[in-house]
Coordinates of N, CA, C and O in Angstrom, one line a residue:
M85 N 275.7 299.9 122.7 CA 276.7 298.8 122.6 C 276.7 298.1 123.9 O 276.7 298.7 125.0
I86 N 276.9 296.8 123.9 CA 277.0 296.1 125.1 C 278.3 296.4 125.8 O 278.3 296.5 127.0
D87 N 279.4 296.7 125.1 CA 280.5 297.3 125.7 C 281.3 298.0 124.5 O 281.0 297.7 123.3
A88 N 282.2 298.8 124.7 CA 282.8 299.6 123.7 C 284.1 298.9 123.1 O 284.8 299.5 122.4
T89 N 284.2 297.6 123.4 CA 285.4 296.9 123.0 C 285.3 296.6 121.5 O 284.2 296.3 120.9
T90 N 286.4 296.7 120.8 CA 286.5 296.3 119.4 C 287.5 295.1 119.4 O 288.3 294.9 120.3
F91 N 287.4 294.3 118.4 CA 288.2 293.1 118.3 C 288.9 293.0 117.0 O 288.5 293.5 116.0
S92 N 290.1 292.4 117.0 CA 290.9 292.3 115.8 C 290.3 291.3 114.8 O 290.5 291.4 113.6
T93 N 289.6 290.3 115.4 CA 289.0 289.2 114.5 C 287.6 289.0 114.9 O 287.2 289.3 116.0
R94 N 286.8 288.4 114.0 CA 285.5 288.1 114.2 C 285.4 287.0 115.3 O 284.5 287.0 116.2
S95 N 286.4 286.1 115.3 CA 286.4 285.0 116.3 C 286.6 285.5 117.7 O 286.0 285.0 118.6
E96 N 287.4 286.6 117.9 CA 287.5 287.2 119.2 C 286.1 287.8 119.6 O 285.8 287.7 120.8
A97 N 285.4 288.4 118.7 CA 284.1 289.0 119.0 C 283.1 287.9 119.4 O 282.4 288.0 120.4
I98 N 283.2 286.8 118.7 CA 282.3 285.6 119.0 C 282.6 285.1 120.4 O 281.8 284.7 121.2
A99 N 283.9 285.0 120.7 CA 284.3 284.5 122.0 C 283.8 285.4 123.1 O 283.4 284.9 124.2
S100 N 283.8 286.7 122.8 CA 283.2 287.6 123.8 C 281.7 287.4 124.0 O 281.2 287.5 125.2
I101 N 281.0 287.0 123.0 CA 279.6 286.7 123.1 C 279.4 285.5 124.0 O 278.6 285.4 124.9
E102 N 280.2 284.4 123.7 CA 280.1 283.2 124.5 C 280.5 283.5 126.0 O 279.8 283.0 126.9
D103 N 281.5 284.3 126.2 CA 281.9 284.7 127.6 C 280.7 285.4 128.3 O 280.5 285.1 129.5
A104 N 280.1 286.3 127.6 CA 278.9 287.0 128.2 C 277.8 286.1 128.6 O 277.2 286.2 129.7
I105 N 277.5 285.1 127.7 CA 276.4 284.2 128.0 C 276.8 283.3 129.2 O 275.9 283.0 130.0
E106 N 278.0 282.9 129.3 CA 278.5 281.9 130.3 C 278.8 282.6 131.6 O 279.0 282.0 132.6
A107 N 278.9 284.0 131.6 CA 279.3 284.7 132.8 C 278.5 284.5 134.0 O 279.0 284.5 135.1
G108 N 277.2 284.3 133.8 CA 276.3 284.2 135.0 C 276.4 282.8 135.7 O 275.9 282.7 136.8
G109 N 277.0 281.9 135.0 CA 277.2 280.6 135.6 C 276.1 279.6 135.3 O 276.3 278.4 135.5
A110 N 275.0 280.0 134.8 CA 273.9 279.1 134.5 C 274.1 278.3 133.3 O 273.7 277.2 133.1
V111 N 274.9 278.9 132.4 CA 275.3 278.2 131.1 C 276.8 277.9 131.2 O 277.6 278.8 131.4
T112 N 277.2 276.7 131.0 CA 278.6 276.3 131.0 C 279.2 276.2 129.6 O 280.4 276.4 129.5
D113 N 278.4 275.9 128.6 CA 278.9 275.9 127.2 C 277.8 276.5 126.3 O 276.8 275.9 126.0
A114 N 278.1 277.8 126.0 CA 277.1 278.5 125.2 C 276.7 277.9 123.9 O 275.6 277.9 123.4
R115 N 277.7 277.2 123.3 CA 277.5 276.6 121.9 C 276.5 275.4 122.1 O 275.9 275.1 121.1
D116 N 276.4 274.8 123.2 CA 275.5 273.7 123.4 C 274.0 274.2 123.6 O 273.1 273.4 123.4
E117 N 273.9 275.4 124.0 CA 272.5 275.9 124.3 C 272.0 277.0 123.4 O 270.8 277.4 123.4
F118 N 272.9 277.6 122.5 CA 272.5 278.7 121.7 C 273.2 278.6 120.3 O 274.3 278.0 120.2
D119 N 272.5 279.1 119.3 CA 273.1 279.1 118.0 C 274.0 280.4 117.9 O 273.6 281.4 117.5
I120 N 275.3 280.2 118.3 CA 276.2 281.3 118.4 C 276.5 281.9 117.1 O 276.6 283.2 117.0
D121 N 276.6 281.1 116.0 CA 276.9 281.7 114.7 C 275.7 282.6 114.3 O 276.0 283.7 113.7
A122 N 274.5 282.3 114.5 CA 273.3 283.1 114.2 C 273.4 284.4 115.0 O 273.1 285.5 114.5
I123 N 273.7 284.3 116.3 CA 273.8 285.5 117.2 C 274.9 286.4 116.6 O 274.7 287.6 116.5
A124 N 276.0 285.8 116.3 CA 277.1 286.7 115.8 C 276.7 287.3 114.4 O 277.1 288.5 114.2
D125 N 276.0 286.6 113.6 CA 275.6 287.2 112.3 C 274.7 288.4 112.5 O 274.8 289.4 111.7
E126 N 274.0 288.4 113.6 CA 273.1 289.6 113.9 C 273.8 290.7 114.6 O 273.5 291.9 114.4
L127 N 274.8 290.4 115.4 CA 275.4 291.4 116.3 C 276.8 291.9 116.0 O 277.1 293.0 116.3
V128 N 277.6 291.0 115.4 CA 279.0 291.4 115.1 C 279.1 292.2 113.8 O 278.6 291.7 112.8
T129 N 279.6 293.3 113.9 CA 279.8 294.2 112.7 C 281.2 294.5 112.4 O 282.1 294.5 113.3
L130 N 281.5 294.7 111.2 CA 282.9 295.0 110.7 C 283.0 296.5 110.5 O 282.1 297.2 109.9
H131 N 284.0 297.1 111.1 CA 284.3 298.6 111.0 C 285.6 298.8 110.3 O 286.6 298.0 110.6
S132 N 285.8 299.8 109.6 CA 287.1 300.1 109.0 C 287.1 301.6 108.6 O 286.0 302.2 108.5
E133 N 288.3 302.0 108.3 CA 288.5 303.4 107.8 C 288.8 303.3 106.3 O 289.3 302.3 105.8
E134 N 288.5 304.4 105.6 CA 288.8 304.4 104.2 C 289.7 305.6 103.8 O 289.8 306.6 104.5
T135 N 290.4 305.4 102.7 CA 291.3 306.5 102.2 C 290.3 307.5 101.6 O 289.2 307.2 101.3
P136 N 290.8 308.7 101.3 CA 290.0 309.7 100.6 C 289.5 309.2 99.2 O 288.4 309.6 98.8
E137 N 290.2 308.2 98.6 CA 289.7 307.6 97.4 C 288.6 306.5 97.6 O 288.1 306.0 96.6
G138 N 288.3 306.2 98.9 CA 287.3 305.2 99.1 C 287.8 303.8 99.4 O 287.0 302.8 99.5
A139 N 289.1 303.6 99.3 CA 289.7 302.2 99.6 C 289.8 301.9 101.1 O 290.0 302.8 101.9
T140 N 289.5 300.7 101.4 CA 289.6 300.3 102.8 C 291.0 300.2 103.3 O 291.8 299.7 102.6
I141 N 291.3 300.8 104.4 CA 292.6 300.7 105.0 C 292.6 299.4 105.9 O 292.0 299.3 106.9
A142 N 293.4 298.4 105.4 CA 293.4 297.1 106.0 C 293.8 297.1 107.4 O 293.2 296.4 108.2
S143 N 294.7 298.0 107.8 CA 295.1 298.0 109.2 C 294.0 298.6 110.1 O 294.1 298.5 111.4
S144 N 293.0 299.1 109.6 CA 291.9 299.7 110.4 C 290.8 298.8 110.6 O 289.8 299.1 111.4
L145 N 290.8 297.6 110.0 CA 289.7 296.6 110.2 C 289.6 296.2 111.7 O 290.5 295.9 112.3
R146 N 288.3 296.3 112.1 CA 288.0 295.8 113.5 C 286.6 295.4 113.6 O 285.8 295.8 112.7
F147 N 286.3 294.6 114.5 CA 284.9 294.0 114.7 C 284.4 294.5 116.1 O 285.2 294.8 117.0
A148 N 283.1 294.7 116.1 CA 282.4 295.1 117.3 C 281.1 294.4 117.5 O 280.6 293.9 116.5
I149 N 280.6 294.4 118.7 CA 279.3 293.9 119.0 C 278.4 295.1 119.1 O 278.4 295.9 120.1
D150 N 277.6 295.4 118.0 CA 276.8 296.6 118.0 C 275.4 296.3 118.5 O 274.5 296.0 117.7
A151 N 275.2 296.4 119.8 CA 273.9 296.2 120.4 C 273.9 296.7 121.8 O 275.0 296.6 122.5
D152 N 272.8 297.3 122.2 CA 272.7 297.7 123.6 C 272.4 296.4 124.4 O 272.2 295.3 123.8
E153 N 272.4 296.5 125.7 CA 272.2 295.3 126.5 C 270.9 294.6 126.2 O 270.9 293.3 126.1
D154 N 269.8 295.3 126.1 CA 268.5 294.7 125.8 C 268.5 294.0 124.5 O 268.0 292.9 124.4
T155 N 269.1 294.6 123.5 CA 269.1 294.0 122.1 C 270.0 292.7 122.2 O 269.7 291.7 121.6
F156 N 271.1 292.8 122.8 CA 272.0 291.7 123.0 C 271.3 290.5 123.5 O 271.3 289.4 123.0
W157 N 270.7 290.7 124.7 CA 270.0 289.5 125.4 C 268.8 289.1 124.6 O 268.5 287.9 124.6
A158 N 268.1 290.0 124.0 CA 266.9 289.5 123.1 C 267.4 288.7 122.0 O 266.8 287.7 121.6
T159 N 268.5 289.0 121.4 CA 269.1 288.3 120.3 C 269.5 286.9 120.8 O 269.3 285.9 120.1
V160 N 270.2 286.9 121.9 CA 270.6 285.6 122.5 C 269.4 284.7 122.7 O 269.4 283.5 122.4
E161 N 268.4 285.3 123.4 CA 267.2 284.5 123.7 C 266.5 283.9 122.4 O 266.0 282.8 122.4
A162 N 266.5 284.8 121.4 CA 265.9 284.3 120.1 C 266.6 283.2 119.5 O 266.0 282.5 118.6
H163 N 267.9 283.0 119.8 CA 268.6 281.9 119.2 C 269.0 280.8 120.2 O 269.9 280.0 120.0
E164 N 268.1 280.6 121.2 CA 268.3 279.5 122.1 C 267.9 278.2 121.4 O 266.9 278.2 120.7
L165 N 268.7 277.2 121.6 CA 268.4 275.9 121.0 C 267.5 275.2 121.9 O 267.9 274.8 123.0
T166 N 266.3 275.0 121.5 CA 265.3 274.4 122.4 C 264.7 273.1 121.9 O 264.0 272.5 122.6
G167 N 265.0 272.8 120.6 CA 264.4 271.6 120.0 C 265.1 270.4 120.6 O 266.0 270.4 121.4
P168 N 264.6 269.2 120.1 CA 265.1 268.0 120.6 C 266.5 267.7 120.1 O 266.9 268.2 119.0
I169 N 267.3 267.0 120.9 CA 268.6 266.6 120.5 C 268.5 265.3 119.7 O 267.8 264.4 120.1
T170 N 269.2 265.3 118.6 CA 269.2 264.0 117.8 C 270.7 263.5 117.7 O 271.6 264.3 117.7
A171 N 270.8 262.3 117.5 CA 272.1 261.6 117.2 C 271.9 260.8 116.0 O 270.9 260.1 115.8
E172 N 272.9 260.9 115.1 CA 272.8 260.1 113.8 C 274.2 259.6 113.5 O 275.2 260.3 113.6
L173 N 274.2 258.4 113.0 CA 275.5 257.8 112.5 C 275.7 258.4 111.1 O 274.9 258.2 110.2
T174 N 276.8 259.2 111.0 CA 277.1 259.9 109.8 C 278.3 259.3 109.0 O 278.5 259.8 107.9
S175 N 279.0 258.4 109.6 CA 280.1 257.7 108.9 C 280.2 256.3 109.5 O 280.2 256.2 110.7
L176 N 280.3 255.3 108.7 CA 280.4 254.0 109.2 C 281.7 253.3 108.7 O 282.1 253.5 107.6
D177 N 282.2 252.4 109.6 CA 283.3 251.6 109.2 C 284.5 252.3 108.7 O 285.1 251.8 107.7
T178 N 284.9 253.4 109.3 CA 286.2 254.1 108.9 C 287.3 253.3 109.5 O 287.4 253.1 110.7
P179 N 288.3 252.9 108.7 CA 289.5 252.2 109.2 C 290.2 253.0 110.3 O 290.4 254.2 110.1
A180 N 290.6 252.3 111.3 CA 291.3 253.0 112.4 C 292.2 252.0 113.1 O 292.1 250.8 112.9
V181 N 293.2 252.6 113.9 CA 294.0 251.8 114.7 C 293.8 252.3 116.1 O 294.0 253.4 116.5
I182 N 293.4 251.3 117.0 CA 293.1 251.7 118.4 C 294.0 250.7 119.3 O 293.9 249.5 119.1
D183 N 294.8 251.3 120.1 CA 295.7 250.5 121.0 C 296.5 249.5 120.2 O 296.6 248.3 120.6
G184 N 297.0 249.9 119.0 CA 297.8 249.1 118.2 C 297.1 248.0 117.4 O 297.8 247.2 116.7
R185 N 295.8 248.0 117.4 CA 295.1 247.0 116.6 C 294.2 247.6 115.5 O 293.6 248.7 115.8
R186 N 294.1 247.0 114.4 CA 293.3 247.5 113.3 C 291.8 247.2 113.6 O 291.4 246.1 114.1
T187 N 291.0 248.3 113.4 CA 289.6 248.1 113.6 C 288.9 249.2 112.8 O 289.5 249.7 111.9
T188 N 287.6 249.4 113.0 CA 286.9 250.5 112.3 C 286.1 251.3 113.3 O 285.8 250.8 114.5
T189 N 285.8 252.5 113.0 CA 285.0 253.4 113.8 C 283.8 253.9 113.1 O 283.8 254.0 111.8
D190 N 282.8 254.3 113.8 CA 281.6 255.0 113.3 C 281.6 256.4 113.9 O 281.9 256.6 115.1
T191 N 281.1 257.4 113.1 CA 281.0 258.7 113.6 C 279.5 259.0 113.9 O 278.6 258.8 113.1
I192 N 279.3 259.5 115.1 CA 277.9 259.9 115.6 C 278.0 261.5 115.5 O 278.8 262.1 116.2
T193 N 277.0 262.1 114.8 CA 276.8 263.5 114.8 C 275.6 263.9 115.7 O 274.5 263.3 115.5
I194 N 275.8 264.8 116.6 CA 274.8 265.2 117.6 C 274.3 266.6 117.2 O 275.2 267.5 117.1
T195 N 273.0 266.8 117.0 CA 272.5 268.1 116.6 C 271.3 268.5 117.5 O 270.6 267.6 118.1
R196 N 271.0 269.8 117.5 CA 269.8 270.3 118.1 C 269.4 271.5 117.2 O 270.2 272.4 116.9
D197 N 268.2 271.5 116.8 CA 267.6 272.6 116.0 C 268.5 272.8 114.7 O 268.7 273.9 114.2
G198 N 269.0 271.7 114.2 CA 269.8 271.8 113.0 C 271.2 272.3 113.1 O 271.9 272.4 112.2
V199 N 271.6 272.5 114.4 CA 273.0 273.0 114.7 C 273.7 271.8 115.2 O 273.3 271.2 116.2
E200 N 274.9 271.5 114.7 CA 275.7 270.5 115.1 C 276.3 270.8 116.5 O 277.0 271.9 116.6
L201 N 276.1 270.0 117.5 CA 276.6 270.3 118.8 C 278.0 269.6 118.9 O 278.9 270.2 119.5
D202 N 278.2 268.4 118.3 CA 279.4 267.7 118.4 C 279.4 266.5 117.5 O 278.3 266.1 117.1
A203 N 280.5 265.9 117.3 CA 280.6 264.6 116.6 C 281.6 263.8 117.4 O 282.6 264.3 117.9
V204 N 281.4 262.5 117.5 CA 282.2 261.6 118.3 C 282.4 260.3 117.5 O 281.5 259.8 116.9
D205 N 283.6 259.8 117.5 CA 283.9 258.5 116.9 C 283.8 257.4 117.9 O 284.3 257.6 119.1
V206 N 283.2 256.3 117.5 CA 283.1 255.1 118.4 C 283.6 253.9 117.6 O 283.3 253.8 116.4
E207 N 284.2 253.0 118.3 CA 284.7 251.8 117.7 C 283.4 251.0 117.2 O 282.4 250.9 118.0
S208 N 283.4 250.6 116.0 CA 282.2 249.9 115.4 C 281.9 248.7 116.2 O 282.7 248.0 116.7
S209 N 280.6 248.5 116.4 CA 280.1 247.5 117.3 C 278.7 247.1 116.9 O 277.9 247.9 116.4
E210 N 278.3 245.8 117.2 CA 276.9 245.4 117.0 C 276.1 245.8 118.2 O 274.8 245.8 118.2
D211 N 276.7 246.1 119.3 CA 276.1 246.5 120.6 C 275.7 248.0 120.6 O 276.6 248.8 120.2
E212 N 274.5 248.3 121.0 CA 274.1 249.7 121.0 C 274.7 250.5 122.1 O 274.8 251.7 122.1
A213 N 275.1 249.8 123.2 CA 275.6 250.5 124.4 C 276.7 251.5 124.2 O 276.7 252.6 124.7
P214 N 277.8 251.1 123.4 CA 278.9 252.1 123.3 C 278.4 253.4 122.5 O 279.0 254.5 122.8
Y215 N 277.5 253.2 121.7 CA 277.0 254.4 120.9 C 276.2 255.3 121.9 O 276.4 256.5 121.9
D216 N 275.3 254.7 122.7 CA 274.5 255.5 123.6 C 275.5 256.2 124.6 O 275.3 257.4 125.0
L217 N 276.5 255.5 125.1 CA 277.4 256.0 126.1 C 278.2 257.2 125.4 O 278.5 258.2 126.1
A218 N 278.6 257.1 124.2 CA 279.3 258.2 123.5 C 278.4 259.4 123.4 O 278.9 260.5 123.7
V219 N 277.1 259.2 123.1 CA 276.2 260.4 123.0 C 276.1 261.0 124.4 O 276.2 262.2 124.6
R220 N 275.9 260.2 125.4 CA 275.8 260.6 126.8 C 277.0 261.4 127.3 O 277.0 262.3 128.1
S221 N 278.2 261.0 126.8 CA 279.4 261.7 127.2 C 279.4 263.1 126.7 O 280.2 264.0 127.2
I222 N 278.6 263.4 125.7 CA 278.6 264.8 125.2 C 277.4 265.6 125.8 O 277.6 266.7 126.2
I223 N 276.2 264.9 125.9 CA 275.0 265.7 126.3 C 274.6 265.4 127.7 O 273.6 265.9 128.2
G224 N 275.3 264.5 128.4 CA 274.9 264.2 129.8 C 273.5 263.4 129.8 O 273.3 262.6 128.9
D225 N 272.7 263.7 130.7 CA 271.4 263.0 130.9 C 270.2 263.6 130.1 O 269.1 263.2 130.3
Q226 N 270.5 264.5 129.2 CA 269.4 265.1 128.4 C 268.8 264.1 127.5 O 269.5 263.2 127.0
P227 N 267.5 264.2 127.3 CA 266.9 263.2 126.3 C 267.4 263.4 124.9 O 267.7 264.6 124.5
F228 N 267.5 262.4 124.1 CA 267.8 262.5 122.7 C 267.1 261.4 121.9 O 266.7 260.4 122.5
T229 N 267.1 261.6 120.6 CA 266.5 260.6 119.7 C 267.5 260.2 118.6 O 268.2 261.1 118.1
W230 N 267.6 258.9 118.4 CA 268.4 258.4 117.3 C 267.7 258.7 116.0 O 266.5 258.4 115.8
I231 N 268.4 259.2 115.0 CA 267.9 259.2 113.6 C 268.5 258.0 112.9 O 269.7 257.9 112.8
R232 N 267.6 257.2 112.4 CA 268.1 255.9 111.8 C 268.2 256.1 110.3 O 267.4 256.6 109.7

């Protein structure tokens, strides 16, 4: 086991995985660089106790990361998001009020290796610049491709 900690919820176990990945400082947002859900599917296990009749004792439910250090890091490495980043307009002309005026917004969904990194709303425009700026606000100077 990477550590002997058990967690009350699966979300707490996943947060622990993210913390471990980010602990070295080289990664600032594990979800941007790794498929955290896939890592958790492989490493997070549910443990519980049963009554003599075989029923699960609800108060005994706990989650753990069942992996030694080598297995943990091999699993993390196997789920590194290395493919190209793409941006796609996934919603157009959604009515909105911005600064007290009626307008519309468009939603840009940003993905890598089929994993959604983020989604951002932009005030609808004929100009491409606000859309590119919105994507850059999420991914910085990393290259990306628009899916039209």
